[in-house]
XYZ file of C-alpha atoms in Angstrom:
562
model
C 28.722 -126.679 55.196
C 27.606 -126.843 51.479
C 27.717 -130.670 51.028
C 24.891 -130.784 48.480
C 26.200 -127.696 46.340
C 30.188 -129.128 46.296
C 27.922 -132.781 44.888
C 26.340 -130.840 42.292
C 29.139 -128.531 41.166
C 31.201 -132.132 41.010
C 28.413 -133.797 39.161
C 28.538 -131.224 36.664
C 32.036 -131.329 36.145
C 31.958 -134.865 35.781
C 29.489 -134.648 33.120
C 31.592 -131.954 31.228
C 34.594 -133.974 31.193
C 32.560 -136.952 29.201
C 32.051 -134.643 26.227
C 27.969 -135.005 25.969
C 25.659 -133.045 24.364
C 23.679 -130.623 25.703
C 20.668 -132.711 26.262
C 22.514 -135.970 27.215
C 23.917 -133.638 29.714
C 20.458 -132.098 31.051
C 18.786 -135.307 30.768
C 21.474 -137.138 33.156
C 20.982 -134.363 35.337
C 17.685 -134.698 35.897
C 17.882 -138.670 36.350
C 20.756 -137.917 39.157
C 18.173 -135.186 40.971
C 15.475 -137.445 40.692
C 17.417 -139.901 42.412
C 18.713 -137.479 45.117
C 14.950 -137.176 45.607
C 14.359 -140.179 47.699
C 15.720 -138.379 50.392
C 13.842 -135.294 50.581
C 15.948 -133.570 52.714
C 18.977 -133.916 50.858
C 16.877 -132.671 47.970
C 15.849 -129.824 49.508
C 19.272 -129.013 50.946
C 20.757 -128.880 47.750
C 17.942 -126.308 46.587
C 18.691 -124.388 49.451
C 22.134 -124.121 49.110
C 22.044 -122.919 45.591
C 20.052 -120.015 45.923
C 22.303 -119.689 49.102
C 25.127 -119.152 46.274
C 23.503 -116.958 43.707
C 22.704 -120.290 41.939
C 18.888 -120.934 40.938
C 17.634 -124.563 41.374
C 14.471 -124.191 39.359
C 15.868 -124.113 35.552
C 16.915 -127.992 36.841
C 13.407 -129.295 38.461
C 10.806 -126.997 36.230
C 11.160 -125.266 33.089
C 13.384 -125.667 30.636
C 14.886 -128.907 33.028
C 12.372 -131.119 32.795
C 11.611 -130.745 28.975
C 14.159 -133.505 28.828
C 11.998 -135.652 30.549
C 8.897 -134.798 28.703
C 10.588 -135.487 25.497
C 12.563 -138.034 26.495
C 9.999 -140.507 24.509
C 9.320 -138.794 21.482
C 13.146 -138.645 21.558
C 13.984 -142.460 21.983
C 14.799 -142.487 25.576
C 13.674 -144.575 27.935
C 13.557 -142.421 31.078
C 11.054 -144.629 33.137
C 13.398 -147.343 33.702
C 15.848 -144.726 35.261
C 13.948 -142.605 37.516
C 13.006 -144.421 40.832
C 8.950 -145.385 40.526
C 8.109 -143.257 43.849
C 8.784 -140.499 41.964
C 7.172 -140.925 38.528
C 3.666 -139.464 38.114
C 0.995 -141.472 37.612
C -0.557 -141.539 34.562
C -3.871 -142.925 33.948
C -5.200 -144.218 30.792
C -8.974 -142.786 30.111
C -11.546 -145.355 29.255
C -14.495 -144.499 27.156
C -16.502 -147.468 27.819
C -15.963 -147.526 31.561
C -15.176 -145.399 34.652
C -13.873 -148.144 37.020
C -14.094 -145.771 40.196
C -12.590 -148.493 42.423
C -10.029 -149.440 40.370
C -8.626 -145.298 39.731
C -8.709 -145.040 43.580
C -6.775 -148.116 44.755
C -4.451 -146.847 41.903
C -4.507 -143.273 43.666
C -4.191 -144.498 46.986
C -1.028 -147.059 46.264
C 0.672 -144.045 44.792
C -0.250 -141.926 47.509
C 1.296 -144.649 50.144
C 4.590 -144.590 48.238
C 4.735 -141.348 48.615
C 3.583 -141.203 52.390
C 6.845 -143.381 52.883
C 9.014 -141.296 51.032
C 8.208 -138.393 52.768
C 6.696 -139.762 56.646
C 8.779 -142.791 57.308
C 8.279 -142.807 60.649
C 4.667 -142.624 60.374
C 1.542 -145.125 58.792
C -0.275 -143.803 55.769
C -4.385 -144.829 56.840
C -5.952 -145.798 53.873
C -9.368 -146.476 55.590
C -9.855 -143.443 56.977
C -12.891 -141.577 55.321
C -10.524 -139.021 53.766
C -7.194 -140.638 53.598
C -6.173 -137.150 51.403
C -7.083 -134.505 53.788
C -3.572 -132.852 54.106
C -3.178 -133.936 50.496
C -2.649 -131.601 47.103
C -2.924 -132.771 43.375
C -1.317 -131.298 40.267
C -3.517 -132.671 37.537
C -3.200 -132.274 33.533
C -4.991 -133.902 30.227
C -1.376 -133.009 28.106
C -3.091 -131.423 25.499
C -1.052 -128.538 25.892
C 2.446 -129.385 27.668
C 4.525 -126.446 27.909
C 5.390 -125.145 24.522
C 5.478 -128.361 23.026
C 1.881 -129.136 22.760
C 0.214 -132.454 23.095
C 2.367 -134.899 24.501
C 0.562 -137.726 25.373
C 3.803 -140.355 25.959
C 5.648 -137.846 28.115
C 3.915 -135.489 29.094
C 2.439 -136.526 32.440
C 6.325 -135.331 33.559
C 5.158 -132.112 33.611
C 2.891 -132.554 36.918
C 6.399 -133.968 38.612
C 7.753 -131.091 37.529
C 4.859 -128.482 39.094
C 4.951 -130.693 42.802
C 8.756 -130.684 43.408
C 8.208 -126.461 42.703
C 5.772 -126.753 45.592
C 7.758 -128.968 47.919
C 11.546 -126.577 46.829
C 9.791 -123.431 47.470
C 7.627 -124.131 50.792
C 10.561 -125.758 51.946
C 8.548 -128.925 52.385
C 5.276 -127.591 53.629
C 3.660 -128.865 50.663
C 5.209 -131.956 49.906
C 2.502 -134.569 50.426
C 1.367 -133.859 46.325
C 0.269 -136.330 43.951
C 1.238 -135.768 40.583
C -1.869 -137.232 38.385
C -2.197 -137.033 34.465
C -4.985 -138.443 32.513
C -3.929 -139.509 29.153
C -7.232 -138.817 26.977
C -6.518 -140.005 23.246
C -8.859 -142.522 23.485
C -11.677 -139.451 24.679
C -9.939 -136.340 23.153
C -12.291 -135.934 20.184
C -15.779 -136.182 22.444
C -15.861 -132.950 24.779
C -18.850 -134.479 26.578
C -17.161 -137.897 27.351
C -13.847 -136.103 28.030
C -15.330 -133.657 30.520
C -17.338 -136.455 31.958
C -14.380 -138.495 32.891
C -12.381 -135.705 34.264
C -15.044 -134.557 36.429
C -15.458 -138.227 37.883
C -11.781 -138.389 38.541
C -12.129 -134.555 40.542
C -15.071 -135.679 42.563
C -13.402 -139.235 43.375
C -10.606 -136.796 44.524
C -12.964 -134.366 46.408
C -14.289 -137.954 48.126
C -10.738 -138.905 49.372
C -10.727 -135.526 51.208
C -7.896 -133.475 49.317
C -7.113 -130.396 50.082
C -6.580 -128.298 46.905
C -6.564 -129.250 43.291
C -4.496 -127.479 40.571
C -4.856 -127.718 36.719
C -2.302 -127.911 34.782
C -1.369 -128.031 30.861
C -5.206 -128.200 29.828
C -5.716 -127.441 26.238
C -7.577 -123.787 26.213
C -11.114 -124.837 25.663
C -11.613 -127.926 28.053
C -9.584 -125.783 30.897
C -12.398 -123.102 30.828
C -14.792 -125.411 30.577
C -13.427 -127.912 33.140
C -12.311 -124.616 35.525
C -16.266 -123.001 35.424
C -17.254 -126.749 36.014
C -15.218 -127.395 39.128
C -15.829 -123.868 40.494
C -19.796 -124.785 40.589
C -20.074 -128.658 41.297
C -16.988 -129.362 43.819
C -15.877 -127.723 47.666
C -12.392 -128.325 46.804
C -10.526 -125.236 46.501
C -9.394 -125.430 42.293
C -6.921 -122.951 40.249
C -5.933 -123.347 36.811
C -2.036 -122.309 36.524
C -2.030 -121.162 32.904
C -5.376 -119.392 33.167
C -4.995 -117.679 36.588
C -1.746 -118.313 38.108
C 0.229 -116.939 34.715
C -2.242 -113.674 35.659
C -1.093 -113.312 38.882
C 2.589 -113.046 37.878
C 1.824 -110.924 34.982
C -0.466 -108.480 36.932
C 2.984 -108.257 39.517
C 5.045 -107.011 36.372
C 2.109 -104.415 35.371
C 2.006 -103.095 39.346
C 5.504 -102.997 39.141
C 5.573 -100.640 36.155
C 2.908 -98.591 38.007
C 4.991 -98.487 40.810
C 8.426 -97.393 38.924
C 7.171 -94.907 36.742
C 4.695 -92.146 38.332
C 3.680 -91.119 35.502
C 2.397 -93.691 34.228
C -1.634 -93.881 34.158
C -3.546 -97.416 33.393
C -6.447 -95.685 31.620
C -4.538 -94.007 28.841
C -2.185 -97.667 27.877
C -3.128 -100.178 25.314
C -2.786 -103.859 26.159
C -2.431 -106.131 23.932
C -2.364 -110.370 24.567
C -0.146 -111.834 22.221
C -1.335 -115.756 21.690
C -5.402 -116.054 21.765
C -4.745 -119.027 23.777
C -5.853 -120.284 27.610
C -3.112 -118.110 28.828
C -4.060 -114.910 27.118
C -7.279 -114.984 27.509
C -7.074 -116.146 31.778
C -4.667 -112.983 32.015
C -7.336 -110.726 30.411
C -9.752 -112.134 32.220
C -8.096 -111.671 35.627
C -6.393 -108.034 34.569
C -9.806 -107.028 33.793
C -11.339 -107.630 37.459
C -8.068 -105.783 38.935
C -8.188 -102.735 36.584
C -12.248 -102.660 37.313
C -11.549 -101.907 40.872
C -8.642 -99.555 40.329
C -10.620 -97.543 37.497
C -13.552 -97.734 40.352
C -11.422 -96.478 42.860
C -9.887 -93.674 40.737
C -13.739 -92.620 39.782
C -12.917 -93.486 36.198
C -15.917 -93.773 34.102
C -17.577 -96.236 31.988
C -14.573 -98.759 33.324
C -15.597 -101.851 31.599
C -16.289 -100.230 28.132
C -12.740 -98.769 28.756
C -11.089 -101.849 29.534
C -12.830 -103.462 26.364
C -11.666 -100.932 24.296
C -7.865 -100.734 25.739
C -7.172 -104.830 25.967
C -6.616 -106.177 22.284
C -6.744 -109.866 21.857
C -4.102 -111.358 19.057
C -3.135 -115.018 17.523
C -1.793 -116.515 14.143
C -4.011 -114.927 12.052
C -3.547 -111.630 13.675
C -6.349 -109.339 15.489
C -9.778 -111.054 17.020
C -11.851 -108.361 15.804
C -15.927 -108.721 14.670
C -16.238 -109.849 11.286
C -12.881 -111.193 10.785
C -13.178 -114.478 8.646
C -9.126 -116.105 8.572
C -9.542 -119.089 10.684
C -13.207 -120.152 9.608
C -13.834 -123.025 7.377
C -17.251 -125.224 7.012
C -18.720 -125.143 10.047
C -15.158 -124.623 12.062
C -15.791 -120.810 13.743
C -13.355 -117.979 13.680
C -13.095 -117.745 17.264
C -12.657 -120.356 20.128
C -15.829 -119.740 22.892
C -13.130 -118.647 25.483
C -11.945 -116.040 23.235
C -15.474 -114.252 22.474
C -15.511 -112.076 25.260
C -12.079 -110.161 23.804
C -13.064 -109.944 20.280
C -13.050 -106.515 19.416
C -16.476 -104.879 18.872
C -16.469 -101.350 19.391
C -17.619 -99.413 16.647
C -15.159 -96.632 16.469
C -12.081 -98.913 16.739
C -13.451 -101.189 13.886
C -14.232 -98.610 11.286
C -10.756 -98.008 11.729
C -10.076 -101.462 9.708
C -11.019 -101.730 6.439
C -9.585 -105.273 5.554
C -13.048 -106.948 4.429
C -12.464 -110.017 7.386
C -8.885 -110.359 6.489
C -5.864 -110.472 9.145
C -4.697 -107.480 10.847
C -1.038 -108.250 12.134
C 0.005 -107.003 15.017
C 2.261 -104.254 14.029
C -0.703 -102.838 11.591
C -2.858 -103.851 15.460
C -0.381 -100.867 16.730
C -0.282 -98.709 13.834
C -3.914 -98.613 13.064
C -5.450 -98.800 16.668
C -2.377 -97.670 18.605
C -3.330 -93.532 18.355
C -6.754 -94.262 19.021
C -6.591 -95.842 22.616
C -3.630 -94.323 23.920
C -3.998 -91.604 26.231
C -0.645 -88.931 26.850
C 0.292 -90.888 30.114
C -0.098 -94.193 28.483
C 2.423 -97.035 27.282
C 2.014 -100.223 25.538
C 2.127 -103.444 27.239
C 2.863 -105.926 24.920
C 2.347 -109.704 26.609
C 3.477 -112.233 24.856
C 1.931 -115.754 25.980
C 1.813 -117.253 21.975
C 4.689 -120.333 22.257
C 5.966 -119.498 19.130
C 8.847 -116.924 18.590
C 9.705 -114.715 15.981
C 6.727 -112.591 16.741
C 8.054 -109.413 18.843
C 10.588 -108.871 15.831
C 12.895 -105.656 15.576
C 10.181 -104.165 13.475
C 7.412 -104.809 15.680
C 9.492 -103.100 18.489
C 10.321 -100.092 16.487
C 6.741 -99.778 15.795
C 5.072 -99.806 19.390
C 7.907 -97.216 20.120
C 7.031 -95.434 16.885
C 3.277 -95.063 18.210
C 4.242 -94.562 21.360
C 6.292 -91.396 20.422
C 3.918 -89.690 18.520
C 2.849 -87.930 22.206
C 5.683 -86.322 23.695
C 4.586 -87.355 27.146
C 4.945 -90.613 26.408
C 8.205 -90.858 25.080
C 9.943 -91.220 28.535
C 8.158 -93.511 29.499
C 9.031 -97.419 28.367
C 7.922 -99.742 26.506
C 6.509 -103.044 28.252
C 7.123 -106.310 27.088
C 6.830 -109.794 28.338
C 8.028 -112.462 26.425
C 6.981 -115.338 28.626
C 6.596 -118.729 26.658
C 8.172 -121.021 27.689
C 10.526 -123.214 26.760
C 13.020 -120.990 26.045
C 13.373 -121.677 22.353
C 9.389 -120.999 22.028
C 10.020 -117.390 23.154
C 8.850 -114.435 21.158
C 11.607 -112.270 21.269
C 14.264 -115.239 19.356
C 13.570 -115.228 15.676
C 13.257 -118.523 13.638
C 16.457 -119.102 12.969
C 17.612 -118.455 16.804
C 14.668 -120.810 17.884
C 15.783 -123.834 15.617
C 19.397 -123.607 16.896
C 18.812 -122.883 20.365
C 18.054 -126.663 21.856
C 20.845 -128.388 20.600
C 23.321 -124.899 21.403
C 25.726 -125.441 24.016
C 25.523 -123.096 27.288
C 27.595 -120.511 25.584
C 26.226 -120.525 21.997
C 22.718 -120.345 24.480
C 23.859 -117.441 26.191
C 25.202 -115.857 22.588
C 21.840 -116.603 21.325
C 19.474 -114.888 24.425
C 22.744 -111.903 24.498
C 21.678 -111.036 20.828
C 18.080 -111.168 21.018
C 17.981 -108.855 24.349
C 20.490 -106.746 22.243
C 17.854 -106.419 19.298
C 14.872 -105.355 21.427
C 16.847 -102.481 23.196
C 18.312 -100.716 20.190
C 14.555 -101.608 18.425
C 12.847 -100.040 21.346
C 15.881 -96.876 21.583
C 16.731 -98.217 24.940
C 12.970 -97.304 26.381
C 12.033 -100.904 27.010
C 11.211 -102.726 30.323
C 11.346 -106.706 29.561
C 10.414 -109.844 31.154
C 11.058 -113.708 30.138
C 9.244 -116.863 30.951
C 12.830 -118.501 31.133
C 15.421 -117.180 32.930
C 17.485 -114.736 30.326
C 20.724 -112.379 31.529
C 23.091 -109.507 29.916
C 25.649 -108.267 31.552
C 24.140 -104.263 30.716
C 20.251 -104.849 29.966
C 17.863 -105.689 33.018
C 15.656 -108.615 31.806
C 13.384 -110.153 34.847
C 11.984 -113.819 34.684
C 8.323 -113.744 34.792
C 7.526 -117.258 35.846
C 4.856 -118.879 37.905
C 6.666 -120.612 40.472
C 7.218 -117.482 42.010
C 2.900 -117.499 42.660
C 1.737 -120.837 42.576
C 3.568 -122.619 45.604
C 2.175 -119.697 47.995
C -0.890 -120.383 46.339
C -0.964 -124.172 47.352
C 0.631 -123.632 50.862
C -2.490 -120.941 51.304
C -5.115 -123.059 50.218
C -3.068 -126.354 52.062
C -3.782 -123.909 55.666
C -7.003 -122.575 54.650
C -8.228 -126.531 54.508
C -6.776 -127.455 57.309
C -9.008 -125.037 59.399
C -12.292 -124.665 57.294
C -14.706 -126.998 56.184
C -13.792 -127.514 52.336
C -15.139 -124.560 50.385
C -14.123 -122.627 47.586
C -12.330 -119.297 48.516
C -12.139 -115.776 46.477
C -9.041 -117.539 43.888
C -8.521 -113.534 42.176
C -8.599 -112.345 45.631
C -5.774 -114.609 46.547
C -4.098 -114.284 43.455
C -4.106 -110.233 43.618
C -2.931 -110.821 47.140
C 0.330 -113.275 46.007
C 1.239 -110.447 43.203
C 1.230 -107.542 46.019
C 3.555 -109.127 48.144
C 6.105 -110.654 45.823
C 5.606 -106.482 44.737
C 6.649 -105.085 48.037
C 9.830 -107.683 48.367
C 10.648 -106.862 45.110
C 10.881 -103.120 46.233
C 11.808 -103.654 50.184
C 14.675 -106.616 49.188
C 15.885 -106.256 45.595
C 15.371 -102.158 45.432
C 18.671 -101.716 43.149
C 16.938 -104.153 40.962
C 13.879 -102.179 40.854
C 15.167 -98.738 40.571
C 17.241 -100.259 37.020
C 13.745 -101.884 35.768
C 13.206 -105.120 37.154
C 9.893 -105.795 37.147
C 9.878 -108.765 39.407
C 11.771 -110.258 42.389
C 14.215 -112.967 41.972
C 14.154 -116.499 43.235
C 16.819 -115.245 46.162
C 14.358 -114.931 48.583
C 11.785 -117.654 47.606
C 11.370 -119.258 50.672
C 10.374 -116.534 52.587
C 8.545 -114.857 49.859
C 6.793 -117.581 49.294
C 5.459 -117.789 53.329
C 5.247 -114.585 53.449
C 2.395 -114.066 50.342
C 0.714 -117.453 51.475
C -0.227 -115.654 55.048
C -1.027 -112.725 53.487
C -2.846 -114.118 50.789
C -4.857 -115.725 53.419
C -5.227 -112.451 55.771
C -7.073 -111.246 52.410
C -9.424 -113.738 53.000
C -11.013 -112.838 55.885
C-alpha cells in the first residue's frame, strides 16, 4: 500500500491545476506537511514511501523546502497562523537586563509537553522529575547566519524545525523527542560578552533539565567558535556545531571517496583550497586537518602539519587570507576574523610568490600563482566551495585549476574536485549572477534548465575531468553530480550521542572521532550499495538507503568510541 505517496502525488496535482507560483506552491506544501505532522506516523510513512519510489522527501522538510518558511515574513506571509503551534519552534526573545531562568524553563518545559503528546500519547510527560529532558535532544540557533540568507531574525527560528524533522525522517523516529529552540539576539547582538553570557545560561539551564545532546545550528562564524570551545570546556552535555563540524564530516566522505576511486591519487601532493572564509570553511579545515595528520602519520610523511599548512589555502570576498594582506581592514576593524588566523597563509616561500603590496589575490591568480608550487605529480585540486554566494567557480576559474593541473602529465587523468555546496540552491557557486537572480521565482523546468546549463559549463570548462558535488540536490541526464548535504551525517550523529547518553553518565565524547566514523560508513555503502554510482564518480551515497545508513554509522560511530 502507498497511501501517503498516492496523497502527496494528488496534493501536488491539485496544486498544479490552481496555476500558483512556484513559491505559493512550495509554501502550501510545506503548511499541508506540517499539518500531516501531527500524526507522526503518517509523516513518517509518507517519507518512507518516497524514497521507497525513487522520490526524495528531504528537498520538502530541509533545504531548499523550508526557505519558504523562513522567508515567509520578510515576504508578507503570515505562516504562524497556519502551521499547527505543536510544531512551531520556539523562539525566545533575549533580554539584556535580565535572565529570568524560571521563566525560559517553564517556557521550555510547556513546549516540551506539547511535544511529549504529539509524539507519546499514551504516556505522561513528568515535569518534576530532576531531569525531565534525559531522553531529550535540542537543535539550537542565534539566526545570525540562516542558511544562505543570512540574519533572519523574524523567520529564521524555522530553520531548527527544519534540522529536528531531518532527525526524526531519517532515524525513523528514534530521535523524535527534539526541541527546536532559537534565541532571537537583536536586542544582545552587538555585545559579544552579554550575547555569549546569555547563551551559555540558556545551555547550562538545558544541561540542568538533563538533555541528552545539544546541536548548534546557523551561528554566525565568530560566536559559533567561541560558543563551541565554550561548551566543549564548561558543560557534560555532548555539543556539535553542524556548519563547523558536521559540514566536515560530509565533505571529508567526498575527499575519501576520491581517494578511494582514483588510486593514483596521493593527499600529500593536492592543493586544497576553502572557498568562503566563513564558520564553514574554516570548521572543514579544521577537521580535514586532524584526519590528514593521522593519514600523513600513518604513511610516515614528514613535517605533516607544515605540509598541511602549506597545501590548505583559505579564500573569501576579497580573495586569498595571506600575511600582510590589507583589503578588509579599516580603523581599528582587522583583516581577518580570529577563527580564520590559524589558515592565513604564512609560509615564506609561498608568499614571496605574491607581490601585490596587501592587495587581493583572486582565486584563479590563488591557482595560477600558488597552484605549481604545492602540487605534487599525483596531486589534484580540491576546490570546496562553502561561500553562499555564486558566480564564483566561473568557466574561467574551471579552465584554470585544469590549466594548472595539466601542466604535470601525471595529473592530467586524474579529475578535478569540486564541491559547490551552499545552500540554497540559488546561493550556489557554480550558477552565475544572472542564473542566481532568476532561479527562485523559475518554475521546476526553467529550474532544471537553469542547474542543466550550469553542470554543462563546468564539464566542458574542466574538459570533462571533473568530479562534482552540490549542497542541493542537482541532476543531468549524462553528468554525475552527487548532493553533498549534512543530513546524510548529522541524524546518525544525534541517534549516537541519543544511545551513548542513555548508558553513560553525561560526558563529552571524541566529536572528530565520531564524525570520521559517520563519513567511513556512509563511504563503504556508497561503494557496497550504490557501486555503479561510484565507479561513474559519485562521490557520495544517495538518500535511498538513509534509514539504514543512518543506523548503521550511528553504531559504528559509537563502536569507535570505545
Amino acid at each position: 500500500m502507498h497511501e501517503m505517496l498516492d496523497w502527496w502525488l494528488n496534493l501536488n496535482k491539485n496544486l498544479d491545476s490552481q496555476k500558483l507560483s512556484t513559491q505559493e506552491k512550495n509554501r502550501l506544501l510545506y503548511i499541508e506537511l506540517s499539518r500531516l505532522h501531527l500524526d507522526p506516523t503518517k509523516w513518517r510513512a509518507w517519507g518512507k514511501q518516497l524514497l521507497e519510489n525513487g522520490l526524495d522527501p528531504f528537498p520538502y522538510i530541509y533545504t531548499p523546502g523550508i526557505g519558504t518558511a523562513i522567508l515567509a515574513h520578510k515576504e508578507g506571509f503570515d505562516i504562524d497562523s497556519q502551521i499547527p503551534k505543536s510544531i512551531k519552534p520556539l523562539d525566545i526573545i533575549a533580554d539584556p537586563q535580565n535572565f529570568d531562568e524560571k521563566k525560559i524553563k517553564e517556557i521550555i518545559l510547556q513546549k516540551a509537553s506539547k511535544l511529549y503528546r504529539l509524539y507519546q500519547p499514551a504516556k505522561t510527560f513528568d515535569l518534576n522529575k530532576s531531569n525531565p529532558l534525559s531522553d531529550w535532544g535540542v537543535v539550537i540557533t542565534n539566526k545570525r547566519r540562516v542558511l544562505g540568507f543570512g540574519e533572519v531574525p523574524d523567520g529564521g527560528e524555522w530553520i531548527v524545525r527544519g534540522k529536528v524533522d531531518c532527525y526524526e525522517m531519517a532515524t525513523e523516529g528514534k530521535v523524535s523527542l527534539m526541541i527546536p529552540l532559537a534565541i532571537n539576539v537583536e536586542s544582545i547582538k552587538k555585545d559579544e560578552k552579554l550575547h555569549d553570557k546569555y547563551i551559555s545560561q540558556v545551555l547550562l539551564l538545558l544541561e540542568s533539565l538533563g538533555v541528552s545532546f545539544i546541536q548548534f545550528e546557523d551561528f554566525d562564524g565568530e560566536s559559533a567558535f567561541r560558543i563551541l570551545e565554550w561548551s566543549r570546556q564548561n558543560l557534560h552535555t555532548p555539543v556539535f556545531n553542524d556548519d563547523i563540524e558536521g559540514t566536515a564530516w560530509i565533505i571529508l566522505l567526498a575527499k575519501l571517496a576520491a581517494y578511494a576511486r582514483y588510486p593514483s591519487l596521493r593527499f600529500k601532493d593536492s592543493l586544497f583550497i576553502f572557498h568562503g572564509g566563513g564558520g564553514a570553511a574554516v570548521g572543514t579545515a579544521n577537521f580535514l586537518e586532524k584526519y590528514l595528520l593521522k593519514h600523513y602519520e600513518e604513511h610516515n610523511i614528514p613535517e605533516a602539519s607544515s605540509l598541511i599548512h602549506k597545501q590548505f589555502l583559505m579564500t573569501d570576498s576579497a580573495g586569498l587570507l595571506y600575511e600582510g594582506r590589507t583589503v578588509k581592514s579599516k580603523g581599528d576593524k582587522p583583516e581577518f576574523k580570529s577563527f580564520q588566523l590559524p589558515w592565513v597563509l604564512k609560509n615564506p616561500k609561498l608568499l614571496s610568490k605574491i607581490n601585490k603590496n596587501g592587495g587581493s589575490v583572486s582565486l584563479k591568480e590563488t591557482m595560477e600563482i600558488l597552484g605549481p608550487e604545492i602540487l605534487g605529480p599525483h596531486g589534484t585540486i580540491f576546490l570546496i566551495g562553502l561561500s553562499t554566494c555564486p558566480d564564483q567557480f566561473t568557466e574561467l576559474v574551471i579552465k584554470t585549476a585544469r590549466q594548472v593541473l595539466d601542466q604535470h602529465p601525471e595529473r592530467k587523468p586524474l579529475p578535478l574536485f569540486i564541491d559547490s555546496c551552499s545552500n540554497p540552491t540559488y546561493k550556489t557557486e557554480i550558477l552565475t549572477n544572472q542564473e542566481s537572480q532568476k532561479f527562485p521565482s523559475s518554475s521546476p523546468e526553467e529550474k532544471q534548465q537553469i542547474i542543466t546549463k550550469a553542470i554543462e559549463r563546468i564539464f566542458t570548462a574542466a574538459d570533462g575531468r571533473v568530479c562534482l558535488t552540490t549542497g542541493s540536490p542537482m541532476h543531468h541526464p549524462k553528468y554525475m553530480v552527487s548532493q553533498l548535504n549534512n543530513f546524510l551525517g548529522f541524524p546518525a550523529a544525534g541517534l549516537a550521542l541519543l544511545n551513548y547518553q542513555l548508558s553513560t553518565i553525561n560526558s563529552q565524547l571524541d566529536i572528530n572521532r565520531l564524525g570520521e566514523s559517520i563519513a567511513n560508513t556512509c563511504l563503504k555503502f556508497l561503494i557496497e550499495k550504490e557501486k555503479d554510482r561510484f565507479d561513474q564518480g559519485a562521490l557520495c551515497p544517495t538518500s535511498k538507503h538513509l534509514f539504514e545508513l543512518t543506523q548503521t554509522a550511528a553504531q559504528e560511530g559509537l563502536a569507535h568510541q570505545i
